[in-house]
PDB file of C-alpha atoms in Angstrom:
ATOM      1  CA  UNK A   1     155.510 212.514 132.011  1.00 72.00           C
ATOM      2  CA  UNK A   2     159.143 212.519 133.537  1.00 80.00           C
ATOM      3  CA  UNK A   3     161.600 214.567 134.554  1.00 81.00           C
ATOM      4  CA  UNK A   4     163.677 214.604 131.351  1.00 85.00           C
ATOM      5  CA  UNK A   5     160.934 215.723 129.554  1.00 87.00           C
ATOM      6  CA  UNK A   6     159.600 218.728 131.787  1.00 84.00           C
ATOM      7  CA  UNK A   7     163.328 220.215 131.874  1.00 85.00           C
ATOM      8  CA  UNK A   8     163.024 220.366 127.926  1.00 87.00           C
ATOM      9  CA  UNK A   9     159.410 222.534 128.280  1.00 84.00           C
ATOM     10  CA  UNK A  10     160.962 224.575 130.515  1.00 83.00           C
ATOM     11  CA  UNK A  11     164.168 224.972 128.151  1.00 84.00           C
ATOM     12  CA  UNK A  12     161.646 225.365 125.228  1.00 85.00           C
ATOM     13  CA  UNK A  13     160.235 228.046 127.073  1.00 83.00           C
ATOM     14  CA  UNK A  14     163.378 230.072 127.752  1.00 79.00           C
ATOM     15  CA  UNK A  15     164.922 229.313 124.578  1.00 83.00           C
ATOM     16  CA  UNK A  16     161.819 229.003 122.143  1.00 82.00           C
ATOM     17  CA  UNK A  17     162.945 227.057 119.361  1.00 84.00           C
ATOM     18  CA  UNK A  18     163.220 222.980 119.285  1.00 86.00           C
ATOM     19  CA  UNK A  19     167.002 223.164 117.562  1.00 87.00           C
ATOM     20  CA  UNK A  20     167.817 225.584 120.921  1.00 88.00           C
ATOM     21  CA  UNK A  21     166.741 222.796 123.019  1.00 86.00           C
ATOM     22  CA  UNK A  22     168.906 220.221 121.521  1.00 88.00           C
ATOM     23  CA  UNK A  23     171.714 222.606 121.523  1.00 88.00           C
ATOM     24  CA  UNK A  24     171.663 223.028 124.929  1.00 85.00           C
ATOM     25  CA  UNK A  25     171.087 219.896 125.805  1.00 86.00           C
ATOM     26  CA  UNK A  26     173.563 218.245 123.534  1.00 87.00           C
ATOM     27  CA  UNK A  27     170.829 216.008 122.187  1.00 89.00           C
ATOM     28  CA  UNK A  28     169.343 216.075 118.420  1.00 91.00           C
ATOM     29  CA  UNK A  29     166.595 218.152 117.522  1.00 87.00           C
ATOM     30  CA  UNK A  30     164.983 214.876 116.595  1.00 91.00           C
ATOM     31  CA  UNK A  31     165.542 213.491 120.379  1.00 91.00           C
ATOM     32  CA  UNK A  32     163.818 216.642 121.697  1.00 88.00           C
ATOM     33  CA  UNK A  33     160.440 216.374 119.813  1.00 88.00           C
ATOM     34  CA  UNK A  34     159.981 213.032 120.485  1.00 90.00           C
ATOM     35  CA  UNK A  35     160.262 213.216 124.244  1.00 88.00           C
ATOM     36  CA  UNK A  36     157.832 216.739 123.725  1.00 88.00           C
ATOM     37  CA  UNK A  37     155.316 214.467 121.875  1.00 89.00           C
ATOM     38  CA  UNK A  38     155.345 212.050 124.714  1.00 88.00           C
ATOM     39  CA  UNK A  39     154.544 214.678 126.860  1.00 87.00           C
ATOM     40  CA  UNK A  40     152.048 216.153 124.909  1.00 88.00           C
ATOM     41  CA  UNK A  41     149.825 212.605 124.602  1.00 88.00           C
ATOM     42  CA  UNK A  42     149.934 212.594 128.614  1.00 86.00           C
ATOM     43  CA  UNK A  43     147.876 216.155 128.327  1.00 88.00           C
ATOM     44  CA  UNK A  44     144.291 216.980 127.782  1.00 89.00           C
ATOM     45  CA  UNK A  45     145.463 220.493 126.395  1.00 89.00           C
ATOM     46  CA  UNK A  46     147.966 221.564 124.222  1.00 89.00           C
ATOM     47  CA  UNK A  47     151.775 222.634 125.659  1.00 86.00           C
ATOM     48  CA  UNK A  48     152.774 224.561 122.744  1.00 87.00           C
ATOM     49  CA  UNK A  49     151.992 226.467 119.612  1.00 87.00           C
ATOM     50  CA  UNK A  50     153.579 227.994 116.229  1.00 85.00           C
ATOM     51  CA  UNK A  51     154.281 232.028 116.358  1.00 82.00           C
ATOM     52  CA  UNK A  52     155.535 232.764 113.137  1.00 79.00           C
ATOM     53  CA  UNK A  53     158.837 230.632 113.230  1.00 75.00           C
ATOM     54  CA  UNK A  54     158.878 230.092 116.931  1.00 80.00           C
ATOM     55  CA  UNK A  55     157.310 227.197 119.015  1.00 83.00           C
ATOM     56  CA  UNK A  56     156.103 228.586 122.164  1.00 85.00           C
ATOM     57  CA  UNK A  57     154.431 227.676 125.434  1.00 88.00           C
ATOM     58  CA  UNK A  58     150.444 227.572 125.788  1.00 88.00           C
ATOM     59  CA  UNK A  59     149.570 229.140 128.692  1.00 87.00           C
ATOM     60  CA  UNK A  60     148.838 225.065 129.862  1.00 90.00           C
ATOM     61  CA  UNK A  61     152.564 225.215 129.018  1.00 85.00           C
ATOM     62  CA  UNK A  62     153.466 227.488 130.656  1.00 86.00           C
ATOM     63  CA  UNK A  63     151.406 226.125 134.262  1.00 89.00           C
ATOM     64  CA  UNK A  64     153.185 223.105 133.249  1.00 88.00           C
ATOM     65  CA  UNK A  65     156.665 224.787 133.072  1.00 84.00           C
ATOM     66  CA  UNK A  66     156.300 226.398 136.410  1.00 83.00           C
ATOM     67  CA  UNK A  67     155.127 223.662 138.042  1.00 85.00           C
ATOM     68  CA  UNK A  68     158.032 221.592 136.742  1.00 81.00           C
ATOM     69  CA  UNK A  69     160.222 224.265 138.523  1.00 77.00           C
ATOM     70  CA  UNK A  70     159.272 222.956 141.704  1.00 80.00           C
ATOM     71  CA  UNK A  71     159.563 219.332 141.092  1.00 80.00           C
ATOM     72  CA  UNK A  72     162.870 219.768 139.674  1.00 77.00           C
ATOM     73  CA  UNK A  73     164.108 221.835 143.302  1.00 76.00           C
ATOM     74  CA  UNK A  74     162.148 218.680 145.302  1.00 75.00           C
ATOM     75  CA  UNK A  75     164.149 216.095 142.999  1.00 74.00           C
ATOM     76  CA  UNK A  76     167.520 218.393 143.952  1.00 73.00           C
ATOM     77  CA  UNK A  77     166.419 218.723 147.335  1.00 77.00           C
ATOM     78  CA  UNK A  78     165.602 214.842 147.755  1.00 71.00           C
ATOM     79  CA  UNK A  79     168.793 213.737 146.049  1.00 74.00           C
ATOM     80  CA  UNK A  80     170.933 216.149 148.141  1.00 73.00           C
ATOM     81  CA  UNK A  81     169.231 214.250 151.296  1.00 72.00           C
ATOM     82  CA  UNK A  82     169.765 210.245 149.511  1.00 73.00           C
ATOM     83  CA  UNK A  83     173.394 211.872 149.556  1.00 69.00           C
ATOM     84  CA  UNK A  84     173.701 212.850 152.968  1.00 68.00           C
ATOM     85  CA  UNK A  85     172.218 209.776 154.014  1.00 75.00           C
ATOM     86  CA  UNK A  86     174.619 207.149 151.715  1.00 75.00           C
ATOM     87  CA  UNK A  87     177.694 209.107 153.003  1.00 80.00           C
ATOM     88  CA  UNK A  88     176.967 209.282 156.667  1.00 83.00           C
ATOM     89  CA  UNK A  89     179.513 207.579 158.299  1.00 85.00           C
ATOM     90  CA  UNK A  90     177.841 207.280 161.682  1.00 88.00           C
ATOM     91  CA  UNK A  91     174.581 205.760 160.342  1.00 89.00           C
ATOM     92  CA  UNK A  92     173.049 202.618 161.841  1.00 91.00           C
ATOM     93  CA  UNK A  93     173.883 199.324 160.093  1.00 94.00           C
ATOM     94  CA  UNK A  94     172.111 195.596 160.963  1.00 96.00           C
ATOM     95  CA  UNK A  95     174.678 192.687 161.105  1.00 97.00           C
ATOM     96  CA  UNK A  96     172.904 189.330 161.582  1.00 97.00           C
ATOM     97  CA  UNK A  97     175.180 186.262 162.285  1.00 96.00           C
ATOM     98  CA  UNK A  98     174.802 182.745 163.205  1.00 93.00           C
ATOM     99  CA  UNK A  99     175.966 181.792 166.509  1.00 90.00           C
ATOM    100  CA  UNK A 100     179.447 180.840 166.546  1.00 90.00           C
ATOM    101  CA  UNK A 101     180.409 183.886 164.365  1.00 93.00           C
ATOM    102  CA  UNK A 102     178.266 185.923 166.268  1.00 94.00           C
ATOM    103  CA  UNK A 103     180.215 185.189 168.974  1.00 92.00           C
ATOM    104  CA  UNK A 104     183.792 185.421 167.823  1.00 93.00           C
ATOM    105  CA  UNK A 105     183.357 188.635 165.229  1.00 95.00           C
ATOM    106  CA  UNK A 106     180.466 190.870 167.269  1.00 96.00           C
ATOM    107  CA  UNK A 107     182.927 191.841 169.855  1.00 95.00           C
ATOM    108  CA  UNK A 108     186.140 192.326 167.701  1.00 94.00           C
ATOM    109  CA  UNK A 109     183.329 194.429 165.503  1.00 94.00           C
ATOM    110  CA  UNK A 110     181.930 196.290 169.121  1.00 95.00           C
ATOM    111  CA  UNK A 111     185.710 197.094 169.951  1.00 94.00           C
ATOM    112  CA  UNK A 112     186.688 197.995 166.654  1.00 93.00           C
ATOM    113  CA  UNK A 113     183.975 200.324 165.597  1.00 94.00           C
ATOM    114  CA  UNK A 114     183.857 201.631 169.173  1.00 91.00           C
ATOM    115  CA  UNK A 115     184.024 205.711 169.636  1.00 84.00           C
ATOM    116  CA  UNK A 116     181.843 208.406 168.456  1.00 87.00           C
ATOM    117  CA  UNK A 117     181.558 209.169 164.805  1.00 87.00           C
ATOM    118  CA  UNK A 118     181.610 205.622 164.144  1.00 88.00           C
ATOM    119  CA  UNK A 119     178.616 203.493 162.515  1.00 93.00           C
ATOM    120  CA  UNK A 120     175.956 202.834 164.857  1.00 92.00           C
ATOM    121  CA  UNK A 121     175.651 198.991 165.122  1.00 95.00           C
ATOM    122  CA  UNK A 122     172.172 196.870 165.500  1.00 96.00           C
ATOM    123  CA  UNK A 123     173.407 193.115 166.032  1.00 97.00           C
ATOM    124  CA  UNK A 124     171.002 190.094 166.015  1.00 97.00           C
ATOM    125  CA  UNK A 125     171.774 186.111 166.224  1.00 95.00           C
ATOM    126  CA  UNK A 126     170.162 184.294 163.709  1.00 93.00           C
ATOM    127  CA  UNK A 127     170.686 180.084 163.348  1.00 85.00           C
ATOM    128  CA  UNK A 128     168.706 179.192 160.299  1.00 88.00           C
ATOM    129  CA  UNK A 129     169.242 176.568 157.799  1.00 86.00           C
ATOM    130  CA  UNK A 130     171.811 177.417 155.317  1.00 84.00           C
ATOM    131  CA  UNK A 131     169.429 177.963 152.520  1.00 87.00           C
ATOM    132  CA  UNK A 132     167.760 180.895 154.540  1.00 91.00           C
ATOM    133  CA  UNK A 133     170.117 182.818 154.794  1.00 94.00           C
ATOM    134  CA  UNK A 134     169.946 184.777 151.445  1.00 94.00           C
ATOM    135  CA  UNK A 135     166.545 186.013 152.723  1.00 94.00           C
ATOM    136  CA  UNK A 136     168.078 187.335 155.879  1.00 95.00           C
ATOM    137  CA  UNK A 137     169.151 190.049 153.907  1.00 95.00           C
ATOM    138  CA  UNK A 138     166.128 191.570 152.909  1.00 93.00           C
ATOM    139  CA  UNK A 139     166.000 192.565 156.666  1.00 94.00           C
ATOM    140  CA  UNK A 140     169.539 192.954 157.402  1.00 96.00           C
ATOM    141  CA  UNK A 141     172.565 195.016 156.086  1.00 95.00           C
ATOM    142  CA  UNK A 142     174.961 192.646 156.385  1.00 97.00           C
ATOM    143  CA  UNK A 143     174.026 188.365 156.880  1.00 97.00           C
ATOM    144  CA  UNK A 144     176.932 186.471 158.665  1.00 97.00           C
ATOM    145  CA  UNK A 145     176.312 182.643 157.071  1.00 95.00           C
ATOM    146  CA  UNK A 146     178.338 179.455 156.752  1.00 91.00           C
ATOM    147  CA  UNK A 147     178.105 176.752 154.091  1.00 89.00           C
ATOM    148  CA  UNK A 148     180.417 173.698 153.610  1.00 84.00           C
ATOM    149  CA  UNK A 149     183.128 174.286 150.940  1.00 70.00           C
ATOM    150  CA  UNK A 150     181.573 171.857 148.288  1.00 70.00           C
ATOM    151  CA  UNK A 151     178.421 173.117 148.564  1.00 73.00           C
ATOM    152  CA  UNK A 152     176.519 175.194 145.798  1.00 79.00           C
ATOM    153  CA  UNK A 153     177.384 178.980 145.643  1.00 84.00           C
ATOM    154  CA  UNK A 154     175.068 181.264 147.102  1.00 92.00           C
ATOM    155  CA  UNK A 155     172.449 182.750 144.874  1.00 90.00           C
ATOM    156  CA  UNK A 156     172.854 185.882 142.524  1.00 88.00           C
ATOM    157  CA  UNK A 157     170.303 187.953 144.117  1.00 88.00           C
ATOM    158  CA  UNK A 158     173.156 188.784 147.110  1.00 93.00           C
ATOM    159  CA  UNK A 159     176.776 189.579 147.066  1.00 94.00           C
ATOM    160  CA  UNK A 160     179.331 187.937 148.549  1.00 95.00           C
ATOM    161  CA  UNK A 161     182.296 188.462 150.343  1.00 94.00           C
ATOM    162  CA  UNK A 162     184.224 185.115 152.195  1.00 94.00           C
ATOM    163  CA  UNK A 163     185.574 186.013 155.178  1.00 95.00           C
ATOM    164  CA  UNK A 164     187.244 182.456 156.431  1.00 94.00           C
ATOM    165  CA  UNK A 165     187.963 179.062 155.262  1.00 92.00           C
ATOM    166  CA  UNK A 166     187.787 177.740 158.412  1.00 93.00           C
ATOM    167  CA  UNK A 167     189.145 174.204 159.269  1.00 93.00           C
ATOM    168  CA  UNK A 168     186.604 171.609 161.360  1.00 94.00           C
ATOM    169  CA  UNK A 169     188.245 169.658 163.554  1.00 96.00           C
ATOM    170  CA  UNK A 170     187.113 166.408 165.530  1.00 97.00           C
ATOM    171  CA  UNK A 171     186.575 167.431 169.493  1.00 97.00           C
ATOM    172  CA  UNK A 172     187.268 165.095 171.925  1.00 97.00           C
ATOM    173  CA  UNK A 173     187.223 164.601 175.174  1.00 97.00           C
ATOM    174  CA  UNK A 174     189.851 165.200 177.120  1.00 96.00           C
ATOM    175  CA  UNK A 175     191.854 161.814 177.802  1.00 93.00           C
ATOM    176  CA  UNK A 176     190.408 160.304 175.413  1.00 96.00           C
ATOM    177  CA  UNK A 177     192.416 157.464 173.459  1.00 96.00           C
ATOM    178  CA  UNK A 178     192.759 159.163 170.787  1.00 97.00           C
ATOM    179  CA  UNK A 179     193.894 162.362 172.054  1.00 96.00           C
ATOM    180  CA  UNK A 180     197.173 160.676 171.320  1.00 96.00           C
ATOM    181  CA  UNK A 181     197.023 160.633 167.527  1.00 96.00           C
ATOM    182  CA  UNK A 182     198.171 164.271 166.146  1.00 96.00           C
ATOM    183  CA  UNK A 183     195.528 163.056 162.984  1.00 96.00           C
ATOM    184  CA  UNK A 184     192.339 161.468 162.986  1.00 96.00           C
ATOM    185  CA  UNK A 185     190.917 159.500 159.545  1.00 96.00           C
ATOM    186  CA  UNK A 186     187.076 159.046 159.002  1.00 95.00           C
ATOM    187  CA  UNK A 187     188.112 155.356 159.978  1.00 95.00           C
ATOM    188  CA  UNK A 188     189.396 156.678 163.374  1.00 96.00           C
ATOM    189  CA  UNK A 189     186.631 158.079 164.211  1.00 96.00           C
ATOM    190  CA  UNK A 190     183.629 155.914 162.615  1.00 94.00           C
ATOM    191  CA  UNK A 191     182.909 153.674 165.377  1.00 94.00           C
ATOM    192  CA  UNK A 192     182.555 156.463 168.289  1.00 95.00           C
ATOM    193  CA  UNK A 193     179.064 157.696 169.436  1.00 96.00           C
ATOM    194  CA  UNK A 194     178.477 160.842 167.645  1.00 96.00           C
ATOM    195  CA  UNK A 195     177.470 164.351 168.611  1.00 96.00           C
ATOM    196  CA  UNK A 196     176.078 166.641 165.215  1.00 94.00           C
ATOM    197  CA  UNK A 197     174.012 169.488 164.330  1.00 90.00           C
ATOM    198  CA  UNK A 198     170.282 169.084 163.025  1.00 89.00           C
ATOM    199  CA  UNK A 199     169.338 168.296 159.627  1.00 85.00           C
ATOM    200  CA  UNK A 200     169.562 170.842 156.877  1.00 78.00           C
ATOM    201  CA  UNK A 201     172.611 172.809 159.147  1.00 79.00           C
ATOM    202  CA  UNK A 202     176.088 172.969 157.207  1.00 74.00           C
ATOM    203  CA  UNK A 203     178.083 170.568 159.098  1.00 83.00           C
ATOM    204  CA  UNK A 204     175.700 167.603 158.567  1.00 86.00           C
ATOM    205  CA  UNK A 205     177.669 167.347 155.253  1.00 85.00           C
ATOM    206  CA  UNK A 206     180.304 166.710 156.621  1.00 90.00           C
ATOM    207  CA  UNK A 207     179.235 164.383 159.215  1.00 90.00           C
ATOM    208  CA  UNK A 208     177.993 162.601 156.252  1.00 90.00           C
ATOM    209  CA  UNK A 209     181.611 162.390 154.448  1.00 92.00           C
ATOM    210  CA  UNK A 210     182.798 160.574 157.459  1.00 94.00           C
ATOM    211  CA  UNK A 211     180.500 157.899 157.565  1.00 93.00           C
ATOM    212  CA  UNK A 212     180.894 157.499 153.549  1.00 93.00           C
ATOM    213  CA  UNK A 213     184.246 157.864 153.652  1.00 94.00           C
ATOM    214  CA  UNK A 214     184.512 155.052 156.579  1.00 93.00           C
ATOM    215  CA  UNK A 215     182.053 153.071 154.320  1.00 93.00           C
ATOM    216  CA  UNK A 216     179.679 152.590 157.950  1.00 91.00           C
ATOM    217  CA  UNK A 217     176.825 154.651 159.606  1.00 92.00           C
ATOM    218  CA  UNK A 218     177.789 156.807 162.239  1.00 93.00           C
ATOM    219  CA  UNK A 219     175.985 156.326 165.917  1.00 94.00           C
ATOM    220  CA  UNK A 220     174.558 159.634 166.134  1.00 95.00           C
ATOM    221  CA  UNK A 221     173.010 159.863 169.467  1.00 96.00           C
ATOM    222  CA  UNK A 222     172.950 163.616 170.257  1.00 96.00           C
ATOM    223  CA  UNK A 223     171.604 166.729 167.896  1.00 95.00           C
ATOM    224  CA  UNK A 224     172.995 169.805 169.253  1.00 93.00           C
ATOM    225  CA  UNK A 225     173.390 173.185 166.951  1.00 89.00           C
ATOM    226  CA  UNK A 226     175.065 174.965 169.665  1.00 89.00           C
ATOM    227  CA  UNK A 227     178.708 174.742 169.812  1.00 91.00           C
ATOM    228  CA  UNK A 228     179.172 175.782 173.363  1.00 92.00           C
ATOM    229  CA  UNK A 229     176.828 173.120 174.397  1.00 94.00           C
ATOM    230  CA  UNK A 230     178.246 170.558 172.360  1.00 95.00           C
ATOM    231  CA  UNK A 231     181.970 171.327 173.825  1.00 96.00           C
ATOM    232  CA  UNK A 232     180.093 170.626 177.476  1.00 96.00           C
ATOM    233  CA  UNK A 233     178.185 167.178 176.138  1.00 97.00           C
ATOM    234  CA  UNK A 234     182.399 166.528 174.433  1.00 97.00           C
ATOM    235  CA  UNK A 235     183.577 167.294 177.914  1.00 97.00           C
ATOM    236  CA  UNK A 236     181.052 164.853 179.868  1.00 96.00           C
ATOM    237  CA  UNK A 237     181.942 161.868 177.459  1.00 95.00           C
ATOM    238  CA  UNK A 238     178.513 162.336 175.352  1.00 96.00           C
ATOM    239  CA  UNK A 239     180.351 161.418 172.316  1.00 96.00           C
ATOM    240  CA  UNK A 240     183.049 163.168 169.660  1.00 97.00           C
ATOM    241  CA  UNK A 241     181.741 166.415 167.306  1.00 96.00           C
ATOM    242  CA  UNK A 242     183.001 168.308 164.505  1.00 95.00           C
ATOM    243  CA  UNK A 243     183.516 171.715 165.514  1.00 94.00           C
ATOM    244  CA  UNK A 244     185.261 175.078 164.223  1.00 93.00           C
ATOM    245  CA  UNK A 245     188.676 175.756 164.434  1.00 92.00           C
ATOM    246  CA  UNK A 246     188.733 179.923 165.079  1.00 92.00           C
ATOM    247  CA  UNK A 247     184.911 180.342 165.989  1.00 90.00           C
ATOM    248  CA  UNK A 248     184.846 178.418 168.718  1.00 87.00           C
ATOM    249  CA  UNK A 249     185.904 179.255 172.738  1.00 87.00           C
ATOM    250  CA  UNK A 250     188.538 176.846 174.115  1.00 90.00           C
ATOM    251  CA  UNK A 251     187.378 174.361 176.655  1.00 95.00           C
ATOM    252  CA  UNK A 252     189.415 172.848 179.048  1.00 95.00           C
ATOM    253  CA  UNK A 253     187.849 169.385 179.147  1.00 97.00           C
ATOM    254  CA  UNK A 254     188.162 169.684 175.073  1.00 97.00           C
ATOM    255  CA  UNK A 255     190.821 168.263 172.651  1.00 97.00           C
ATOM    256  CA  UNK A 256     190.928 169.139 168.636  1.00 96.00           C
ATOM    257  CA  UNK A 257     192.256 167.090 166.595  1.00 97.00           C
ATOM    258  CA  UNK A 258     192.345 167.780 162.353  1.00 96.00           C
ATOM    259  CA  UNK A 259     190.545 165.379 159.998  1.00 94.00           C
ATOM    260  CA  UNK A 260     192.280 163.978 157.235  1.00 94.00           C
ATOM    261  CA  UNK A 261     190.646 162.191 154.204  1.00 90.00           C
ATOM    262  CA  UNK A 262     187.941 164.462 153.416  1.00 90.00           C
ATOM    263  CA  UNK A 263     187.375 167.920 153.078  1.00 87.00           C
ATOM    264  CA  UNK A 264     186.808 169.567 156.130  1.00 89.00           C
ATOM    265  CA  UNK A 265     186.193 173.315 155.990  1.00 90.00           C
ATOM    266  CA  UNK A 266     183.575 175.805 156.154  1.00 90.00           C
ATOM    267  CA  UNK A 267     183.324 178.777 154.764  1.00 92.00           C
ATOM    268  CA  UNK A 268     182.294 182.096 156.752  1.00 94.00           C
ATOM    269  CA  UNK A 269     180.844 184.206 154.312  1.00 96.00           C
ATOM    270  CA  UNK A 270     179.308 187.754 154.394  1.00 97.00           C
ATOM    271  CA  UNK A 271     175.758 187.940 152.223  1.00 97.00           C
ATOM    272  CA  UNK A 272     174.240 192.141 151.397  1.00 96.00           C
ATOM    273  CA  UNK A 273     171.992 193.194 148.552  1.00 93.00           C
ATOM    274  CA  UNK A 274     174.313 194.825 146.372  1.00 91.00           C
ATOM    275  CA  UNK A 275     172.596 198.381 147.133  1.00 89.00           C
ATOM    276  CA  UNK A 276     173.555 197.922 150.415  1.00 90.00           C
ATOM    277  CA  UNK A 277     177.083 198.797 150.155  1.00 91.00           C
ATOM    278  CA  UNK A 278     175.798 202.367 148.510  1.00 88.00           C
ATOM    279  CA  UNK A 279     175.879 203.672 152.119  1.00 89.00           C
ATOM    280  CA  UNK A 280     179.433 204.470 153.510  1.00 90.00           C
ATOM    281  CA  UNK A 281     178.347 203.222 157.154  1.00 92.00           C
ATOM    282  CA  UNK A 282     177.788 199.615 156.020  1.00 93.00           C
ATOM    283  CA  UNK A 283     181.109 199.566 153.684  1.00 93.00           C
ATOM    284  CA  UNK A 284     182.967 200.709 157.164  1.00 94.00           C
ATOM    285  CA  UNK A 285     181.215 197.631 158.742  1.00 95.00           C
ATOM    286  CA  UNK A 286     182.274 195.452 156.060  1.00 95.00           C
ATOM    287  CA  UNK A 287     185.881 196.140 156.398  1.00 95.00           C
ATOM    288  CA  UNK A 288     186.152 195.809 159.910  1.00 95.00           C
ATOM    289  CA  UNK A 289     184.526 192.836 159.223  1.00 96.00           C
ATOM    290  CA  UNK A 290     187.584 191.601 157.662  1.00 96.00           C
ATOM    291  CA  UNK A 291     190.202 193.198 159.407  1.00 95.00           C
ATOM    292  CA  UNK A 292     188.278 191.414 162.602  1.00 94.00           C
ATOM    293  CA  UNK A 293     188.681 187.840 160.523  1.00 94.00           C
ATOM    294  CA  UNK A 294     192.250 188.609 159.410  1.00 93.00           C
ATOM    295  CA  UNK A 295     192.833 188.796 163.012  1.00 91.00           C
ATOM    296  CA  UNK A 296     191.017 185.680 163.722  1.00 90.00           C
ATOM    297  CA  UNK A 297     192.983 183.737 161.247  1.00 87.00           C
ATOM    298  CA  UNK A 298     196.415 185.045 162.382  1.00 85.00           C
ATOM    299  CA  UNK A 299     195.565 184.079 165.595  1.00 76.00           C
ATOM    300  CA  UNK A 300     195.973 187.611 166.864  1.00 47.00           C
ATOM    301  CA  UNK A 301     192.426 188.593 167.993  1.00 47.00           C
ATOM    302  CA  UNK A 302     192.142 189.273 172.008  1.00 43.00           C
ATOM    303  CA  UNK A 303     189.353 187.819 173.883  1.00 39.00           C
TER     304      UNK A 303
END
C-alpha cells in the first residue's frame, strides 16, 4: 500500500462512489480502481462492498480509512519539519578543502558568514588524491578539490561548480639567475633540481609537461604536498616548484615567475551531491564561496 492509494479509501468513503473519487481527484474512474485493486491484493480482508449502486467501506475499510487519517497528518507533519529543516538559514554545513584552498577561502568564508543568523560552519582539511575526492562528498556538504585543466571531468554522481582557473607559476628562490627573466620555458627550467608533489596529486601533471615538453627528465629530488613547506625548501635553495598563483601566502625568500609553453593551470572546483543544495544553509555557503574567489581573483581579498 501507499499513500496515494489510502487517500482514495478514505475519499471512497466520504464520497461512496468510484466516478466521485476520480472527480475529485481529477483522475479517471479507470485510474481509481486500479490503484483500489492494488490495495485490495495487499489485504487479507475485503475494503469494500456493493450496496445497491454504491461501493462502500467494509468495516476492514473503514479501520483502514481511519488509520490512514493518521499517516496522512504524520506525512504532513514530517514534510512540514523536511521544510523547516531545507530552509533554515542558520543550519550547520561541512566544507572540506585541500590545503592550499583551505587556507586562502576558510577565512574569507569565517569572515564572510560571520554574525548570528548565519549558517553554522564545520570545516575540515582533507589532501587526498584527486580521484578521491568525489567520495568526500558522501561525508561532506560541500568538497573543495583541484584537478589540472586537461584532466578528465569529474564524475556524474556530483555537481560541479569551478571556482578558479588558477595560474601555476615556477617559484624560485630569491636571487636566483633566473629571477631575471619576466618568463620561464620548460627549457628554462629543465635542468634545475626539482621540488614536486607525490604521485597521483594534480600538479604531477604538470611537472610531467615540463620534462616532455623540454624533451629530458627532470631531477626530482624532493616530494613535498605542502605548499608552505615547499616555499621554505624554495627559500633554502632545495630546488625550483610549481606552485599556485592566488592560493598560496607570499614568501619573502620566494620569486614567481609564469610558465610559458604548456598549459599551466588548475582548476579549483567545488564537488556536492546534487541534494545537497536542497537546503538553503549550504546554497548560502556556496555563494560566499564564490564571492570569496571573485575576491581572490581580483586581487581584492584581505589577509
Amino acid at each position: 500500500m501507499d499513500e496515494r492509494q489510502l487517500r482514495i479509501l478514505c475519499e471512497l468513503g466520504e464520497l461512496g462512489s468510484v466516478t466521485a473519487v476520480a472527480d475529485a481527484l481529477l483522475v479517471t474512474p479507470s485510474a481509481i480502481s486500479q490503484q483500489l485493486r492494488l490495495l485490495q491484493r495487499s489485504m487479507p480482508v475485503p475494503l469494500t462492498e456493493r450496496q445497491g449502486r454504491r461501493l462502500v467501506l467494509t468495516d476492514a475499510g473503514q479501520a483502514l480509512a481511519g488509520a490512514a487519517i493518521e499517516v496522512e497528518s504524520a506525512l504532513a507533519r514530517a514534510r512540514h519539519i523536511v521544510d523547516a529543516y531545507v530552509d533554515r538559514p542558520d543550519g550547520s554545513v561541512s566544507v572540506a578543502a585541500f590545503h592550499s584552498a583551505a587556507a586562502t577561502l576558510f577565512p574569507l568564508l569565517l569572515r564572510g558568514l560571520a554574525g548570528p543568523g548565519g549558517p553554522r560552519l564545520a570545516l575540515a582539511d582533507e589532501d587526498v588524491e584527486q580521484e578521491q575526492f568525489p567520495r568526500l562528498t558522501r561525508d561532506y556538504d560541500l568538497v573543495l578539490a583541484h584537478r589540472l585543466a586537461p584532466a578528465p571531468d569529474w564524475p556524474g554522481t556530483v555537481a560541479v561548480t569551478t571556482l578558479l582557473r588558477e595560474p601555476l607559476d615556477v617559484a624560485l628562490p630569491a636571487g636566483h639567475p633566473l629571477t631575471a627573466l619576466p618568463r620561464l620555458s620548460p627549457a628554462d627550467v629543465a635542468d634545475q633540481p626539482w621540488i614536486t608533489v607525490h604521485d597521483g596529486f594534480p600538479l604531477m601533471a604538470t611537472v610531467e609537461a615540463i620534462a616532455t615538453a623540454a624533451n629530458r627528465r627532470l631531477d626530482i629530488v624532493h616530494r613535498i604536498n605542502e605548499f608552505t613547506v615547499v616555499a621554505e625548501a624554495v627559500a633554502a635553495g632545495g630546488g625550483l616548484a610549481l606552485m599556485p598563483r592566488w592560493t598560496t601566502r607570499p614568501h619573502p625568500g620566494v620569486v614567481l615567475r609564469p610558465l610559458t609553453g604548456i598549459h599551466a593551470r588548475r582548476h579549483i572546483d567545488v564537488l556536492h551531491r546534487p541534494e545537497r543544495t536542497a537546503r538553503r544553509a549550504v546554497r548560502t555557503v556556496l555563494t560566499e564561496l564564490h564571492r570569496a574567489a571573485a575576491a581572490i581573483r581580483d586581487g581584492d581579498a584581505s589577509d
